[in-house]
mmCIF file with all atom_site columns, C-alpha atoms in Angstrom:
data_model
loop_
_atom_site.group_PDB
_atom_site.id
_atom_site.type_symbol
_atom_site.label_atom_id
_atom_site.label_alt_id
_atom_site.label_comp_id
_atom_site.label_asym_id
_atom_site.label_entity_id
_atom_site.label_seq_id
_atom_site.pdbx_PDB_ins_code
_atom_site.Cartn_x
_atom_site.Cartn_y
_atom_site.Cartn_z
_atom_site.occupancy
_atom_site.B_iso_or_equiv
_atom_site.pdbx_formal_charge
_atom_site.auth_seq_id
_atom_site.auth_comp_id
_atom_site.auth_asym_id
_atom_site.auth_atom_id
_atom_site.pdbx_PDB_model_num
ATOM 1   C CA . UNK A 1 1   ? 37.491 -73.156 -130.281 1.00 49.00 ? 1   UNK A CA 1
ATOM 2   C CA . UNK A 1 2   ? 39.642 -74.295 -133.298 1.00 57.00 ? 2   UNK A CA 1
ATOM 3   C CA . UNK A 1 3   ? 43.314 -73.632 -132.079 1.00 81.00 ? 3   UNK A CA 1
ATOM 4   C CA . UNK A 1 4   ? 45.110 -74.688 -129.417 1.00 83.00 ? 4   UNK A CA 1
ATOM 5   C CA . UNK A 1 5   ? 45.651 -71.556 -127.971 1.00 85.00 ? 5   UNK A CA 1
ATOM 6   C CA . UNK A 1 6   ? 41.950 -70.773 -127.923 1.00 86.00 ? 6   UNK A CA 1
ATOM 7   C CA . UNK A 1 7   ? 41.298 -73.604 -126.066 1.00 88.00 ? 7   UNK A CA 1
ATOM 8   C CA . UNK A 1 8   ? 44.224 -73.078 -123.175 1.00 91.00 ? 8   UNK A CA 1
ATOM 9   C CA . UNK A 1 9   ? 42.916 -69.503 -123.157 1.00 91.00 ? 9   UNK A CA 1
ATOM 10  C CA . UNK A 1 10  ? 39.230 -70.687 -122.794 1.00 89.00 ? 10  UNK A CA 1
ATOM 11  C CA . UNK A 1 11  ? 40.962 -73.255 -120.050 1.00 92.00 ? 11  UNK A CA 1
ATOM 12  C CA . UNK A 1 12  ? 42.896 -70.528 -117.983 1.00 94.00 ? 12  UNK A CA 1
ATOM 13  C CA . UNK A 1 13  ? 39.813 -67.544 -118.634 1.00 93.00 ? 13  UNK A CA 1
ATOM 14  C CA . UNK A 1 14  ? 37.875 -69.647 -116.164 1.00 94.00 ? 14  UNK A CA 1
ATOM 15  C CA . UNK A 1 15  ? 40.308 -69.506 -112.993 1.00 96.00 ? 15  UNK A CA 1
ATOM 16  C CA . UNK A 1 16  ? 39.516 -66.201 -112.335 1.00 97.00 ? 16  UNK A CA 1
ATOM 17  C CA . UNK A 1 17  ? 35.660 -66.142 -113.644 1.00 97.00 ? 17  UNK A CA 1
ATOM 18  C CA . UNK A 1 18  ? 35.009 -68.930 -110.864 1.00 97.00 ? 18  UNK A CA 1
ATOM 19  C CA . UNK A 1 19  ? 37.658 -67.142 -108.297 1.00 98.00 ? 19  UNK A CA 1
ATOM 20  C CA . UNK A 1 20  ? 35.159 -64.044 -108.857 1.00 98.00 ? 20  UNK A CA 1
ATOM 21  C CA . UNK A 1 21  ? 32.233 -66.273 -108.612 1.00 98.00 ? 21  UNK A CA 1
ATOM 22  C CA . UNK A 1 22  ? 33.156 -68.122 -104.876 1.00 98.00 ? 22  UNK A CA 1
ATOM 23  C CA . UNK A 1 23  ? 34.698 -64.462 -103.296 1.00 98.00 ? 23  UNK A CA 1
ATOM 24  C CA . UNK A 1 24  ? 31.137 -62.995 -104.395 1.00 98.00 ? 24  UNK A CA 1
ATOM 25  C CA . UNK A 1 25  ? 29.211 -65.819 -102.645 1.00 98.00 ? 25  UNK A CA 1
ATOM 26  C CA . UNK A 1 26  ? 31.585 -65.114 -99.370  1.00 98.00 ? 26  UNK A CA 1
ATOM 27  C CA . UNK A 1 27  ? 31.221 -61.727 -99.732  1.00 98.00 ? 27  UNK A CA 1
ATOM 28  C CA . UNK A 1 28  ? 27.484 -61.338 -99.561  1.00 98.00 ? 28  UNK A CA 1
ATOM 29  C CA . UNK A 1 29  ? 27.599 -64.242 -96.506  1.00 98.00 ? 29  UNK A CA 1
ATOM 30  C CA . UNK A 1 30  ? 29.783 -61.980 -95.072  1.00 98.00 ? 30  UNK A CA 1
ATOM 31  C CA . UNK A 1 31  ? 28.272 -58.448 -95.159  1.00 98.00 ? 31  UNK A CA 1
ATOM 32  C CA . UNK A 1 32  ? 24.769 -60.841 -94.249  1.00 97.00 ? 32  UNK A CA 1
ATOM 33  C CA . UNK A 1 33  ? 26.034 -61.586 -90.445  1.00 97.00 ? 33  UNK A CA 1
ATOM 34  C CA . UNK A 1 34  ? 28.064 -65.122 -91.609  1.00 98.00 ? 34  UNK A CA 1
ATOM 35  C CA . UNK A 1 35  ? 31.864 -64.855 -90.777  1.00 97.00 ? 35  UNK A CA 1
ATOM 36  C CA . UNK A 1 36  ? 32.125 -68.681 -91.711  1.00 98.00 ? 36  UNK A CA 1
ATOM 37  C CA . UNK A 1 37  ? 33.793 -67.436 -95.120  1.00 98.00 ? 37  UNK A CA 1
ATOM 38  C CA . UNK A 1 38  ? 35.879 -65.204 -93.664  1.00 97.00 ? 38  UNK A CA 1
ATOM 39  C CA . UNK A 1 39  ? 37.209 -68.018 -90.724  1.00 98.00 ? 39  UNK A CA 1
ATOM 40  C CA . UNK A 1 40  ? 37.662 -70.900 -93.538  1.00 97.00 ? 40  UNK A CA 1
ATOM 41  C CA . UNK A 1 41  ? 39.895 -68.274 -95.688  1.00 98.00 ? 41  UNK A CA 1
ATOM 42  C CA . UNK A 1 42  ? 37.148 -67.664 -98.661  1.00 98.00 ? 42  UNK A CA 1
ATOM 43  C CA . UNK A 1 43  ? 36.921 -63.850 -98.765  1.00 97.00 ? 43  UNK A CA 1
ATOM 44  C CA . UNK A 1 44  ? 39.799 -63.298 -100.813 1.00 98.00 ? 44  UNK A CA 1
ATOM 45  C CA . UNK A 1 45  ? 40.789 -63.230 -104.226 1.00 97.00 ? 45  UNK A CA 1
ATOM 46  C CA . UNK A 1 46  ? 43.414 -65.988 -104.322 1.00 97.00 ? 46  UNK A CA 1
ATOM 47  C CA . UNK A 1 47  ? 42.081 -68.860 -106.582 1.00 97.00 ? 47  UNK A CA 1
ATOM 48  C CA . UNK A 1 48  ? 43.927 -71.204 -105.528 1.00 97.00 ? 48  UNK A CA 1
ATOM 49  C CA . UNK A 1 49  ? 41.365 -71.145 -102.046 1.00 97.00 ? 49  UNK A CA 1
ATOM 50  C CA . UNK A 1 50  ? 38.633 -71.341 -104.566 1.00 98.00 ? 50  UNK A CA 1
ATOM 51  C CA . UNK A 1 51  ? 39.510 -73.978 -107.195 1.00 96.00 ? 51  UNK A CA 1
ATOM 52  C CA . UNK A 1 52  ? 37.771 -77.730 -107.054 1.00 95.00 ? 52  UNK A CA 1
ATOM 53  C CA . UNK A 1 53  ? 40.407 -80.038 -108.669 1.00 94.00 ? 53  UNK A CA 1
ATOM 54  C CA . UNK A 1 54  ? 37.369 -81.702 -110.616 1.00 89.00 ? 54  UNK A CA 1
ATOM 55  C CA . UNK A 1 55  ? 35.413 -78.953 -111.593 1.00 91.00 ? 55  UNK A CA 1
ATOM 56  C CA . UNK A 1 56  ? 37.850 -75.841 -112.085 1.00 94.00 ? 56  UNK A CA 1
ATOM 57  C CA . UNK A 1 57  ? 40.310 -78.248 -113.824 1.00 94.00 ? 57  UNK A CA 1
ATOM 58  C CA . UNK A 1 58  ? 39.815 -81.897 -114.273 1.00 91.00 ? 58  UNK A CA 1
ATOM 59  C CA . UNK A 1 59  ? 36.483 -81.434 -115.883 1.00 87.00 ? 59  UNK A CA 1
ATOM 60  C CA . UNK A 1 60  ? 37.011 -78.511 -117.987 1.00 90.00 ? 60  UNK A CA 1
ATOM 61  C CA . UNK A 1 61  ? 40.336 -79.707 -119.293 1.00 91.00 ? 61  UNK A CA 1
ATOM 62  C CA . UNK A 1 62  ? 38.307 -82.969 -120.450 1.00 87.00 ? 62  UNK A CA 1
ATOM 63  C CA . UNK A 1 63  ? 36.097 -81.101 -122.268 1.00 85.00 ? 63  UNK A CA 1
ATOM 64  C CA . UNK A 1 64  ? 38.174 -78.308 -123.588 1.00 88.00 ? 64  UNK A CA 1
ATOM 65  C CA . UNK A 1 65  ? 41.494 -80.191 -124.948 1.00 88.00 ? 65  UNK A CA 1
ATOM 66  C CA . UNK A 1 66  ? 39.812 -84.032 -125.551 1.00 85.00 ? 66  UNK A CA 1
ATOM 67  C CA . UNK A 1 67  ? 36.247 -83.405 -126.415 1.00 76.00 ? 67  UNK A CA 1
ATOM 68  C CA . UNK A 1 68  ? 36.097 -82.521 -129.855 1.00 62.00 ? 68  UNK A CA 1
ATOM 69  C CA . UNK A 1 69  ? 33.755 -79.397 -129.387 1.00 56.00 ? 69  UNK A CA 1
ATOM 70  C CA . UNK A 1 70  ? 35.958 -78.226 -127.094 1.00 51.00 ? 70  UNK A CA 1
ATOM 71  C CA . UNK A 1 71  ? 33.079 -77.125 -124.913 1.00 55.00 ? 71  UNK A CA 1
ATOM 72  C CA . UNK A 1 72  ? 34.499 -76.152 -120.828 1.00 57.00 ? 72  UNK A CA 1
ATOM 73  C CA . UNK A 1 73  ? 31.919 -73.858 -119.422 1.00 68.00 ? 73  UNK A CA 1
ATOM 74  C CA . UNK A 1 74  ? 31.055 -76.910 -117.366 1.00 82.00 ? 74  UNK A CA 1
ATOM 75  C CA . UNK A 1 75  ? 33.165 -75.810 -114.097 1.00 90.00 ? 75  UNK A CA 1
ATOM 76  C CA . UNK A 1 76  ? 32.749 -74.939 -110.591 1.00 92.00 ? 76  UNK A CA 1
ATOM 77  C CA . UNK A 1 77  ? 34.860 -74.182 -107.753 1.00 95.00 ? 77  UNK A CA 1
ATOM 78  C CA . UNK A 1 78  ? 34.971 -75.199 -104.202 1.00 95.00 ? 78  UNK A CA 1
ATOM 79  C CA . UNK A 1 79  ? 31.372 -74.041 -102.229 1.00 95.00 ? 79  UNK A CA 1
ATOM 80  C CA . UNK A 1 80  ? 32.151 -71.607 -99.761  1.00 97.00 ? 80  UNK A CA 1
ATOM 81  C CA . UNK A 1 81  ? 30.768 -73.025 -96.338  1.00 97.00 ? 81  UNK A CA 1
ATOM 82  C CA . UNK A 1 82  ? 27.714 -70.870 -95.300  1.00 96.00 ? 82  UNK A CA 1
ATOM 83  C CA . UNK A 1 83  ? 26.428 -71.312 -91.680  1.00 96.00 ? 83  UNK A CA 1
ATOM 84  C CA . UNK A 1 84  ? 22.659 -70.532 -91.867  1.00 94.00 ? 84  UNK A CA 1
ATOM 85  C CA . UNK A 1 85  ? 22.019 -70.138 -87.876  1.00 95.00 ? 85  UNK A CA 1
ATOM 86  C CA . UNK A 1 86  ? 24.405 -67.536 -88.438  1.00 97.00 ? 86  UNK A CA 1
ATOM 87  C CA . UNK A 1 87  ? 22.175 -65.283 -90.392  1.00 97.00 ? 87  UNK A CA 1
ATOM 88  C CA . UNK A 1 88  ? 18.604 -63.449 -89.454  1.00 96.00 ? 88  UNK A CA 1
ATOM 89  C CA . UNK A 1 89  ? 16.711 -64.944 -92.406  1.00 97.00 ? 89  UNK A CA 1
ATOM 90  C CA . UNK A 1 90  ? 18.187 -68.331 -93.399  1.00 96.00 ? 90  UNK A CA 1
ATOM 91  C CA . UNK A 1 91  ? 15.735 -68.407 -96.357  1.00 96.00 ? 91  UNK A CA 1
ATOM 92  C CA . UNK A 1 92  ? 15.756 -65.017 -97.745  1.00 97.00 ? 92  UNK A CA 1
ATOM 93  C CA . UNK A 1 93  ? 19.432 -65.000 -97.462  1.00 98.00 ? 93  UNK A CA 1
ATOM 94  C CA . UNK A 1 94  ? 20.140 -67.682 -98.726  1.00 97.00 ? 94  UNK A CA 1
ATOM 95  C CA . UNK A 1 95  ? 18.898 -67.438 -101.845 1.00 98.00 ? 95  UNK A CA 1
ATOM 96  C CA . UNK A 1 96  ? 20.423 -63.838 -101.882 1.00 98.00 ? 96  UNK A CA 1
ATOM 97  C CA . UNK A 1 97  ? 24.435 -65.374 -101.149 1.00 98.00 ? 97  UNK A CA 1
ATOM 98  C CA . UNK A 1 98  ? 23.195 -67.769 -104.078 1.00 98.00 ? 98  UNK A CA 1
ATOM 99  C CA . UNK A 1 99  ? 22.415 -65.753 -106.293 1.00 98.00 ? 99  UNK A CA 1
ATOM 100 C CA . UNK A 1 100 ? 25.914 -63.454 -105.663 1.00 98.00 ? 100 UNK A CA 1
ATOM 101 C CA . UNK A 1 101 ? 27.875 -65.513 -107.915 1.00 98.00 ? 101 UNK A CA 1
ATOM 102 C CA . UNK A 1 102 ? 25.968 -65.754 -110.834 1.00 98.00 ? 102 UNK A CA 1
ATOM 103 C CA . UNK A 1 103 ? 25.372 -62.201 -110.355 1.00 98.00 ? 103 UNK A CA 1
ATOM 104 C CA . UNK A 1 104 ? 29.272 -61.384 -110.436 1.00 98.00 ? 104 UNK A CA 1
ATOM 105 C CA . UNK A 1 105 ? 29.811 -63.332 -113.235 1.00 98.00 ? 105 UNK A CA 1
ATOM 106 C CA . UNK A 1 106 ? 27.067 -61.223 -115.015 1.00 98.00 ? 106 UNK A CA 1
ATOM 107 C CA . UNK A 1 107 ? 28.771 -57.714 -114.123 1.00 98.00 ? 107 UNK A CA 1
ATOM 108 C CA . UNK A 1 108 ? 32.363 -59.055 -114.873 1.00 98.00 ? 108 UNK A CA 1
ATOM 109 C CA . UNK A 1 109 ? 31.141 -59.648 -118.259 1.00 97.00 ? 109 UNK A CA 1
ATOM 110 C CA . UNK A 1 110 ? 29.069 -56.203 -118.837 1.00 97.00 ? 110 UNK A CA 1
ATOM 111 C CA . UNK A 1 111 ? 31.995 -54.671 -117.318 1.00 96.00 ? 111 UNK A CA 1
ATOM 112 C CA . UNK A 1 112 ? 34.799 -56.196 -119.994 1.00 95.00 ? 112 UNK A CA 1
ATOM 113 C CA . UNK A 1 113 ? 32.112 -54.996 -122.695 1.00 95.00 ? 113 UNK A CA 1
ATOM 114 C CA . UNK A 1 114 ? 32.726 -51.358 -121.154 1.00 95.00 ? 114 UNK A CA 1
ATOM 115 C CA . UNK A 1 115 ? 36.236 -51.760 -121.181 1.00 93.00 ? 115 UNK A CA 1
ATOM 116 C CA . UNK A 1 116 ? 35.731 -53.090 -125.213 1.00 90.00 ? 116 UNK A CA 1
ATOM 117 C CA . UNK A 1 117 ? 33.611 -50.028 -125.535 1.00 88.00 ? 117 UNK A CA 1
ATOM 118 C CA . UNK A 1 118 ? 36.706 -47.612 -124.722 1.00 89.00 ? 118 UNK A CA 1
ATOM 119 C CA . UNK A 1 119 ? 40.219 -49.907 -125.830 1.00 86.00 ? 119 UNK A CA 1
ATOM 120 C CA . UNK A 1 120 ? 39.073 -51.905 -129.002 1.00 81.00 ? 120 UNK A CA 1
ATOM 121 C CA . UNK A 1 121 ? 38.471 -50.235 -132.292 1.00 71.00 ? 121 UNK A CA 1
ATOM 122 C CA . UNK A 1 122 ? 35.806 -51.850 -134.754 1.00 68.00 ? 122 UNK A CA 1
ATOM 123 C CA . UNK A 1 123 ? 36.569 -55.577 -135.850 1.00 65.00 ? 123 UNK A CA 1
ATOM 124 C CA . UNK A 1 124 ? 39.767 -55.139 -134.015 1.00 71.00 ? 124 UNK A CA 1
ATOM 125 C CA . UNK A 1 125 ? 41.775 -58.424 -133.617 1.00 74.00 ? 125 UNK A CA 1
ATOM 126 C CA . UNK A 1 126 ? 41.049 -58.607 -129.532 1.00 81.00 ? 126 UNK A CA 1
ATOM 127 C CA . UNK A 1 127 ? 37.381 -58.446 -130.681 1.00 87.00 ? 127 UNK A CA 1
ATOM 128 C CA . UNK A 1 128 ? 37.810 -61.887 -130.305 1.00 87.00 ? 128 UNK A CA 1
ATOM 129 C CA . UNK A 1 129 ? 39.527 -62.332 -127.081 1.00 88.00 ? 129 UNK A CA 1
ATOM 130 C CA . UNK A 1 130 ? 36.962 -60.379 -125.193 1.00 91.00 ? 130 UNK A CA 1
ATOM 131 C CA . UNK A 1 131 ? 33.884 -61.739 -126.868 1.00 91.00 ? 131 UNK A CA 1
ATOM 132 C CA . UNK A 1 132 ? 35.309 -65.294 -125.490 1.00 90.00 ? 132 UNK A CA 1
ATOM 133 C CA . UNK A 1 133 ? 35.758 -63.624 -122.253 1.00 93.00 ? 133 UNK A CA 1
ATOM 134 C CA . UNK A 1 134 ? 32.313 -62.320 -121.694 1.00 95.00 ? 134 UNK A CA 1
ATOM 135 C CA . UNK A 1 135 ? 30.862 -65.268 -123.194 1.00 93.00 ? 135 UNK A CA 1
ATOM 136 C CA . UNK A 1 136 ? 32.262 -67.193 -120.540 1.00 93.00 ? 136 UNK A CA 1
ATOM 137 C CA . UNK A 1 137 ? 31.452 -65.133 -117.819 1.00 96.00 ? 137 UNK A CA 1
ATOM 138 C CA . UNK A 1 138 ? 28.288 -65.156 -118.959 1.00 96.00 ? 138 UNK A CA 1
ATOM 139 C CA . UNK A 1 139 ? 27.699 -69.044 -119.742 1.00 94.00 ? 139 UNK A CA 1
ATOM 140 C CA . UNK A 1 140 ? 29.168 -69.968 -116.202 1.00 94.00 ? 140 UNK A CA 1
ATOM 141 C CA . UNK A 1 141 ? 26.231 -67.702 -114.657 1.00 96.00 ? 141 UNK A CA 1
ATOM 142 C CA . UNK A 1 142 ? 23.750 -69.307 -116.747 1.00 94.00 ? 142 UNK A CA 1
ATOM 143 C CA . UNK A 1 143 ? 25.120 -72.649 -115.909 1.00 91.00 ? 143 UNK A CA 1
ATOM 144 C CA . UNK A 1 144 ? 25.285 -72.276 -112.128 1.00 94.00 ? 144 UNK A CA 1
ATOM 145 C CA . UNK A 1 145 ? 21.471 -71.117 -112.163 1.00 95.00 ? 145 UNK A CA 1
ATOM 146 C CA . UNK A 1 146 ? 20.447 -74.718 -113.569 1.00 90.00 ? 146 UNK A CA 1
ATOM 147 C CA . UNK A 1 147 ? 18.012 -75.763 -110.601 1.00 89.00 ? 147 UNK A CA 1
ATOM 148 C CA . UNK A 1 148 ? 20.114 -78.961 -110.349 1.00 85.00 ? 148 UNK A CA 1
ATOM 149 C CA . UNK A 1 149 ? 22.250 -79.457 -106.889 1.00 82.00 ? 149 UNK A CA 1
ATOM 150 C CA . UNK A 1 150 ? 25.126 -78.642 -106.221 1.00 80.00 ? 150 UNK A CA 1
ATOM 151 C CA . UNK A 1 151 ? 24.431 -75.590 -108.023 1.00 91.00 ? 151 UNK A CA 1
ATOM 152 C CA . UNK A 1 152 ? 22.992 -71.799 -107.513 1.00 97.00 ? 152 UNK A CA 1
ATOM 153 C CA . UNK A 1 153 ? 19.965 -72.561 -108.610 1.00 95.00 ? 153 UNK A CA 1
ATOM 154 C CA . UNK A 1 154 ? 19.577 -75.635 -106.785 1.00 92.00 ? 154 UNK A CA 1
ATOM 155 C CA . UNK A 1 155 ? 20.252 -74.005 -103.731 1.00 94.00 ? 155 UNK A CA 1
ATOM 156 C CA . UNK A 1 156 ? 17.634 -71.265 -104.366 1.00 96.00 ? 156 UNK A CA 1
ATOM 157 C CA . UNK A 1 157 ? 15.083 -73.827 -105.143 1.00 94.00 ? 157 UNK A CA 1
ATOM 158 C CA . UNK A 1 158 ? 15.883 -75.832 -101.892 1.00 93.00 ? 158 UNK A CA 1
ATOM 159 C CA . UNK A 1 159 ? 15.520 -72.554 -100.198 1.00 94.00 ? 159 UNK A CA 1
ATOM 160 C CA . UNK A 1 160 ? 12.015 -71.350 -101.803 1.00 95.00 ? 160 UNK A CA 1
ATOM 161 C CA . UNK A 1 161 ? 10.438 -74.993 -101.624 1.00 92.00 ? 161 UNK A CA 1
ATOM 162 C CA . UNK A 1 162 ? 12.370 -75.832 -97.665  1.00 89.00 ? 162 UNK A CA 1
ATOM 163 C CA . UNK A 1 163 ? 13.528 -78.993 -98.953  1.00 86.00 ? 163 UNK A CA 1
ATOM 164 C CA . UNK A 1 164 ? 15.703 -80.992 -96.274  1.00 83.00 ? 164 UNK A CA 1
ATOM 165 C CA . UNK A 1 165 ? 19.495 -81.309 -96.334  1.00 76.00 ? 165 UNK A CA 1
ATOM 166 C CA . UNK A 1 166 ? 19.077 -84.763 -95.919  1.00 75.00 ? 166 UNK A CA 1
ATOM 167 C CA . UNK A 1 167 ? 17.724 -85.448 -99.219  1.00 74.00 ? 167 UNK A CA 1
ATOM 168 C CA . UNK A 1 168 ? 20.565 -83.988 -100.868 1.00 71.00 ? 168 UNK A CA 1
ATOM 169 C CA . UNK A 1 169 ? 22.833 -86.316 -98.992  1.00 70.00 ? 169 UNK A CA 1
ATOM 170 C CA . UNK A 1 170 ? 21.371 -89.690 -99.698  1.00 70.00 ? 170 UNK A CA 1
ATOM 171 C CA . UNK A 1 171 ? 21.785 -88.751 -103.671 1.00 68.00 ? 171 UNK A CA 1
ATOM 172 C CA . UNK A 1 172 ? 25.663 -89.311 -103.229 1.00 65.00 ? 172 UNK A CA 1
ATOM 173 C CA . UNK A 1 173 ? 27.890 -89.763 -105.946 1.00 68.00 ? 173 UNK A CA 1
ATOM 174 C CA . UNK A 1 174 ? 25.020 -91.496 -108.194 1.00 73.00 ? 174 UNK A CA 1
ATOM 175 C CA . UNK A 1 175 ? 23.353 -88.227 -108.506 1.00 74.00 ? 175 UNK A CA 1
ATOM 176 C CA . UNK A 1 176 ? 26.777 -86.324 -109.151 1.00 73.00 ? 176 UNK A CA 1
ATOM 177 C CA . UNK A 1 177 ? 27.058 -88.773 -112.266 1.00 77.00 ? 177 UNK A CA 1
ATOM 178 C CA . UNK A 1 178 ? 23.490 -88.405 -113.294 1.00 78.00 ? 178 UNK A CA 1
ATOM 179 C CA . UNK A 1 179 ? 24.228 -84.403 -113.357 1.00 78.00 ? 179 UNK A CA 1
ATOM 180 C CA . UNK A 1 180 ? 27.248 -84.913 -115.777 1.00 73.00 ? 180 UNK A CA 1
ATOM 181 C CA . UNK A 1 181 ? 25.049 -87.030 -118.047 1.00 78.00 ? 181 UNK A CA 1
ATOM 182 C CA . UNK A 1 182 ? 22.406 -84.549 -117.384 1.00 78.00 ? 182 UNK A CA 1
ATOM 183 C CA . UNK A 1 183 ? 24.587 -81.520 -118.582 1.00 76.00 ? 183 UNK A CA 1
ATOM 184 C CA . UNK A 1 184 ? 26.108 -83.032 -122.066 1.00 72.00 ? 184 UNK A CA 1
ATOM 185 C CA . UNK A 1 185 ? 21.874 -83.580 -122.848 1.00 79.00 ? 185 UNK A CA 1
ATOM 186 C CA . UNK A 1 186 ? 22.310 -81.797 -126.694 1.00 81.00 ? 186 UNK A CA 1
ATOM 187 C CA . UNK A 1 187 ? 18.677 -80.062 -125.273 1.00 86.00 ? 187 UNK A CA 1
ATOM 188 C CA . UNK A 1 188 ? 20.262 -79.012 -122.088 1.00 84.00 ? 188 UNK A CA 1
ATOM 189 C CA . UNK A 1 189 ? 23.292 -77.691 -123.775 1.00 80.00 ? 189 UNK A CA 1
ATOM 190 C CA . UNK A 1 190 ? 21.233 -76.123 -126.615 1.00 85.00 ? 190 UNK A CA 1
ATOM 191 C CA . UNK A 1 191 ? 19.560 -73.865 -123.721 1.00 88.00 ? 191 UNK A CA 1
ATOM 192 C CA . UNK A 1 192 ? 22.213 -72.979 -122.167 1.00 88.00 ? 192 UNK A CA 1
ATOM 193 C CA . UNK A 1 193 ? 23.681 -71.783 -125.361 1.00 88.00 ? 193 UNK A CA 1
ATOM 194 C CA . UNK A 1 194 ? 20.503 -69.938 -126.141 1.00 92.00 ? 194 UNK A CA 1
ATOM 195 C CA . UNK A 1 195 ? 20.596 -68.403 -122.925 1.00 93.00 ? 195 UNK A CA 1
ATOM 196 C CA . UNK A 1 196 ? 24.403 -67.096 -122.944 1.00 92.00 ? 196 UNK A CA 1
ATOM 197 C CA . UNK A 1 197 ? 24.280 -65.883 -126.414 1.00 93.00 ? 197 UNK A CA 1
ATOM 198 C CA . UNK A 1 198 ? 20.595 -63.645 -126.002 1.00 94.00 ? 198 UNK A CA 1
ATOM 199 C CA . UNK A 1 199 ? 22.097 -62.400 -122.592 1.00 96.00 ? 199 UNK A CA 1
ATOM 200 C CA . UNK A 1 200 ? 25.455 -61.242 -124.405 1.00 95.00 ? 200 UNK A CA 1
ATOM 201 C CA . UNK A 1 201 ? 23.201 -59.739 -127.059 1.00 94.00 ? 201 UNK A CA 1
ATOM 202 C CA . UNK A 1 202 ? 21.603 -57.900 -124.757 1.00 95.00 ? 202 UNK A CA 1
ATOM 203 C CA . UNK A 1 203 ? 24.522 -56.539 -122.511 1.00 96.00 ? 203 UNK A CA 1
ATOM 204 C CA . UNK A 1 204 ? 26.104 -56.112 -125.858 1.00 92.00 ? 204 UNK A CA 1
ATOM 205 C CA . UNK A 1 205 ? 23.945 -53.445 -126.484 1.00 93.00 ? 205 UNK A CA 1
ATOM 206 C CA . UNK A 1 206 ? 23.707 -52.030 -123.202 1.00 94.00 ? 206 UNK A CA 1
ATOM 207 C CA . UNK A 1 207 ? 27.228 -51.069 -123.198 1.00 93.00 ? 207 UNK A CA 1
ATOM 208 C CA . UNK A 1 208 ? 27.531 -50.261 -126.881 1.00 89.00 ? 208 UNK A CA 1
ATOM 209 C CA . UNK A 1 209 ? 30.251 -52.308 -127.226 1.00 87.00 ? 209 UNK A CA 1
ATOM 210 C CA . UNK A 1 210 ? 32.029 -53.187 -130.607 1.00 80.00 ? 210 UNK A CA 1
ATOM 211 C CA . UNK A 1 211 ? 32.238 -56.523 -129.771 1.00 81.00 ? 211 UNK A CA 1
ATOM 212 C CA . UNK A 1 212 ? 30.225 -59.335 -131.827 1.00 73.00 ? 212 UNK A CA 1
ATOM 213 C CA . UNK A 1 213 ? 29.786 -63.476 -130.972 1.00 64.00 ? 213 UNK A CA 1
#
C-alpha cells in the first residue's frame, strides 16, 4: 500500500469482507437449529450489527494509516452469540458454524476472480483493485483459522480437543495482548503471507482470471 487512497480503500474493503464473514457464521447457526443469531439481530447484512470498534476499525486503522507497512488484515468483527444446547451435535457443529466464515471469505474472493474473469481486460488498470480485494478476502480467512482464541480456528480446536470455557475466561485481557504481540511475530506474519498469496495463486487459476498479485 503506497498511496493514501490504497490504504483507505484497503481500510473500507474490510467492512463488508468481515460483514460477510459474521452473517455466514449466523447463517450456518441458523439453518443448524440455533435461532440465537437470528433473536440478537446477526442474520443480516447490515455491518454496522457486525463491526467490533477495536477490531473492524481501531486496529486496522492503526495498522493501515500509522504503521509504516500499512499492513490491516488484522480485523475481526463482533462474534455472533451461538447457543450450543441449542443444536443436536454441539461438537460437530460447532466446528462447522466456525468454519462458515472463513469459508465465505474464501468464495467472496473466488467469486470477484470470476467477475475479473468476465469485466477486466488483460493488465487492465482495476487489475489492481480486485487483486487487493481478493487478497483480502483471502488473508482475513487465513487469519481467522490461526488456532489462537478468539478466533475460527481456536474455536475448532476447543471443539475437537473439548477444552473448557472456563479456561478461556481466566486468560482475560493478558492473553488478548499476548495475541496482538503474537500476530506482528515477522514468522507469524511471514505465514500468513505465504498462505494468502499460494491460496490466491491457486483460485487464480481456478477461475482463469487475468488478475496477478
Amino acid at each position: 500500500m503506497n498511496s493514501s487512497f490504497d490504504r483507505l480503500y484497503l481500510f473500507l474493503l474490510l467492512i463488508p469482507l468481515i460483514t460477510i464473514h459474521e452473517f455466514a457464521h449466523a447463517m450456518v447457526a441458523t439453518l443448524m437449529g440455533d435461532r440465537t443469531p437470528r433473536e440478537e439481530g446477526r442474520l443480516t447484512f447490515n455491518p454496522l450489527v457486525h463491526m467490533d470498534l477495536f477490531g473492524t476499525l481501531i486496529i486496522p486503522a492503526i495498522n493501515i494509516f500509522l504503521l509504516p507497512g500499512g499492513f490491516g488484515f488484522f480485523a475481526w468483527g463482533r462474534p455472533v452469540p451461538i447457543n450450543p444446547s441449542l443444536l443436536k451435535n454441539p461438537r460437530l457443529q460447532g466446528i462447522l458454524i466456525a468454519l462458515a466464515g472463513p469459508l465465505a471469505n474464501i468464495i467472496t474472493a473466488f467469486f470477484i476472480l470470476l467477475i475479473a474473469k468476465v469485466v477486466i481486460p488483460q493488465d487492465h488498470k482495476l487489475s489492481e483493485l480486485f487483486a487487493t480485494f481478493v487478497l483480502a478476502s483471502i488473508f482475513l480467512a487465513v487469519f481467522h483459522l490461526l488456532p489462537v482464541m478468539p478466533f475460527d480456528g481456536w474455536t475448532i480446536v476447543k471443539n475437537i480437543f473439548r477444552i473448557p470455557d472456563q479456561w478461556e475466561h481466566q486468560m482475560g485481557i493478558f492473553w488478548f495482548i499476548a495475541i496482538l504481540i503474537f500476530l506482528n511475530l515477522p514468522p507469524v506474519y511471514h505465514f500468513l503471507e505465504f498462505s494468502a498469496y499460494h491460496l490466491f495463486m491457486v483460485l487464480n487459476l481456478l477461475s482463469g482470471s487475468p488478475l496477478h498479485r
